[in-house]
PDB file of C-alpha atoms in Angstrom:
ATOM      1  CA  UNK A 164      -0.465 -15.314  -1.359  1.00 72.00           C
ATOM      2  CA  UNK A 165       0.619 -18.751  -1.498  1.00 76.00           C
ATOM      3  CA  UNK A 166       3.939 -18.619  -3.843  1.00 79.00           C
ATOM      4  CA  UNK A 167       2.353 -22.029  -6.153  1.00 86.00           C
ATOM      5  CA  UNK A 168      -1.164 -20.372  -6.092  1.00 90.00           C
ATOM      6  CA  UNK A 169      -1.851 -19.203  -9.765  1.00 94.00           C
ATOM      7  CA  UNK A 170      -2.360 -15.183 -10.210  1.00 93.00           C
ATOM      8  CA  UNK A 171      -3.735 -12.741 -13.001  1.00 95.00           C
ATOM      9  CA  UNK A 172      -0.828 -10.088 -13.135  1.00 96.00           C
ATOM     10  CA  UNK A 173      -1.514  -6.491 -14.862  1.00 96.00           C
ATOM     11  CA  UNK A 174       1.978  -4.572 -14.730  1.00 96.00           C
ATOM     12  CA  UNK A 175       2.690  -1.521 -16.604  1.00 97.00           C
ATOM     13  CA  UNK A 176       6.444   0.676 -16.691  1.00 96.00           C
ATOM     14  CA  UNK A 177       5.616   4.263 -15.657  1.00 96.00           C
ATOM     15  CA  UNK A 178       8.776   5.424 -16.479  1.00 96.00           C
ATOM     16  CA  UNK A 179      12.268   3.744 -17.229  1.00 94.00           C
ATOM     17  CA  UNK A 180      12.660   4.059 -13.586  1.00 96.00           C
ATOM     18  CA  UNK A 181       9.181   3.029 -12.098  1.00 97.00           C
ATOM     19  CA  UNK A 182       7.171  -0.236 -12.466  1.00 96.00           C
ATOM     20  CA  UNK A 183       3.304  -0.968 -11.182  1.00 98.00           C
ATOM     21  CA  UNK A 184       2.355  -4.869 -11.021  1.00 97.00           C
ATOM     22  CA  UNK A 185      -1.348  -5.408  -9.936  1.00 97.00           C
ATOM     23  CA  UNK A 186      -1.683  -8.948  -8.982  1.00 94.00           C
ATOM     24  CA  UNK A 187      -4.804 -11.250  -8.044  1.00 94.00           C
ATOM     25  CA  UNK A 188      -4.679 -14.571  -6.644  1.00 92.00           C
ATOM     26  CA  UNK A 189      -7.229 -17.118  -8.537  1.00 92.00           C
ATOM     27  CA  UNK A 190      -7.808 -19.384  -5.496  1.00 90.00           C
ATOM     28  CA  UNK A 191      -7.477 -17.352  -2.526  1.00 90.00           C
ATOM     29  CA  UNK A 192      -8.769 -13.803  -3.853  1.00 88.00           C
ATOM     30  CA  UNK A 193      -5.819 -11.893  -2.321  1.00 91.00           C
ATOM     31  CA  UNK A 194      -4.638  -8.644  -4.417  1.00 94.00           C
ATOM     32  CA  UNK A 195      -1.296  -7.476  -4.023  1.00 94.00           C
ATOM     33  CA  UNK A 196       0.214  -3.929  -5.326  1.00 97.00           C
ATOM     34  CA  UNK A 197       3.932  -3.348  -6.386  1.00 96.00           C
ATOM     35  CA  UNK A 198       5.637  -0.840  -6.756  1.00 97.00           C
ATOM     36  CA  UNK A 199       9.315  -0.790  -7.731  1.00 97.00           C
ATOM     37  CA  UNK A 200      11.624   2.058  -8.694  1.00 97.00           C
ATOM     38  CA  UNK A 201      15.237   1.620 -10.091  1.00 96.00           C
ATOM     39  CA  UNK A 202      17.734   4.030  -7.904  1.00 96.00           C
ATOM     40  CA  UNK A 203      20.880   2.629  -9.514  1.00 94.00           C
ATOM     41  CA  UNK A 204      21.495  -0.158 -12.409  1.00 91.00           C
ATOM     42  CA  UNK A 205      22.283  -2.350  -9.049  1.00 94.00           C
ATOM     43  CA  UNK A 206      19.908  -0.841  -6.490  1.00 96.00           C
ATOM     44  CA  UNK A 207      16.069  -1.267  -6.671  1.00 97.00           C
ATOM     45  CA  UNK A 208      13.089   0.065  -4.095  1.00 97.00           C
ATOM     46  CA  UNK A 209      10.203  -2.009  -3.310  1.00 96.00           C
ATOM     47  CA  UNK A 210       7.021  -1.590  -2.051  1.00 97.00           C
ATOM     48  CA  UNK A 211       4.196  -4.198  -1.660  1.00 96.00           C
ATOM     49  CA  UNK A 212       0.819  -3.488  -0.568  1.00 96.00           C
ATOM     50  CA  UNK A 213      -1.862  -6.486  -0.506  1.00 94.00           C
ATOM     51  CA  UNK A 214      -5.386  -7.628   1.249  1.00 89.00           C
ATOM     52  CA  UNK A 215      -4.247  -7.575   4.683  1.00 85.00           C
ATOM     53  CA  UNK A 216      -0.164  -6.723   4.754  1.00 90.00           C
ATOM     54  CA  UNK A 217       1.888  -4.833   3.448  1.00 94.00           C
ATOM     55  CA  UNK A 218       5.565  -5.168   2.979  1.00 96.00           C
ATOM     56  CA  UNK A 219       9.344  -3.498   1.290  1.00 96.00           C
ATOM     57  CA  UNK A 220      12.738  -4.058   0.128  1.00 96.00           C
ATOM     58  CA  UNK A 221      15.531  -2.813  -0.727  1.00 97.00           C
ATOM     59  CA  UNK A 222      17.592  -4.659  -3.401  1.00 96.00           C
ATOM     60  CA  UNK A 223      20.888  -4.974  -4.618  1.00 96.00           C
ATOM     61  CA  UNK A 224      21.647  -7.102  -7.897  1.00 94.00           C
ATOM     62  CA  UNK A 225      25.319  -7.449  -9.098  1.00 92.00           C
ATOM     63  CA  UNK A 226      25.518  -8.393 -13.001  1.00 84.00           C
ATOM     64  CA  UNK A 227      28.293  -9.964 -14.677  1.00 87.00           C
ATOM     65  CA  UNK A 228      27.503  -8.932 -18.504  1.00 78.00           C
TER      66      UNK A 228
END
């Protein structure tokens, strides 16, 4: 999915620690699935699963509040 390409995006928090996001590119059709869960206020598990890839991350986020 081209990153300016405009998208419909359905996303919906399963838990405080789980989060869906359904998204469908306008112009080129593509749907992409994500799922993310929160292991740690800093630590966060990705998974991404679209028309023809599929992809993950792990990510680490240090706030200053």
């Amino acid at each position: 999915m081209n990153p300016t390409e405009q998208v419909i995006t359905i996303d919906k928090h399963l838990s405080d620690n789980l989060y869906i996001c359904y998204l469908y590119g306008i112009e080129s059709a593509t749907q992409i699935i994500s799922i993310t869960y929160q292991i740690s206020r800093a630590l966060q598990s990705i998974v991404r699963i679209g028309t023809g890839s599929a992809g993950g991350e792990i990510r680490y986020t240090r706030r200053f509040d």
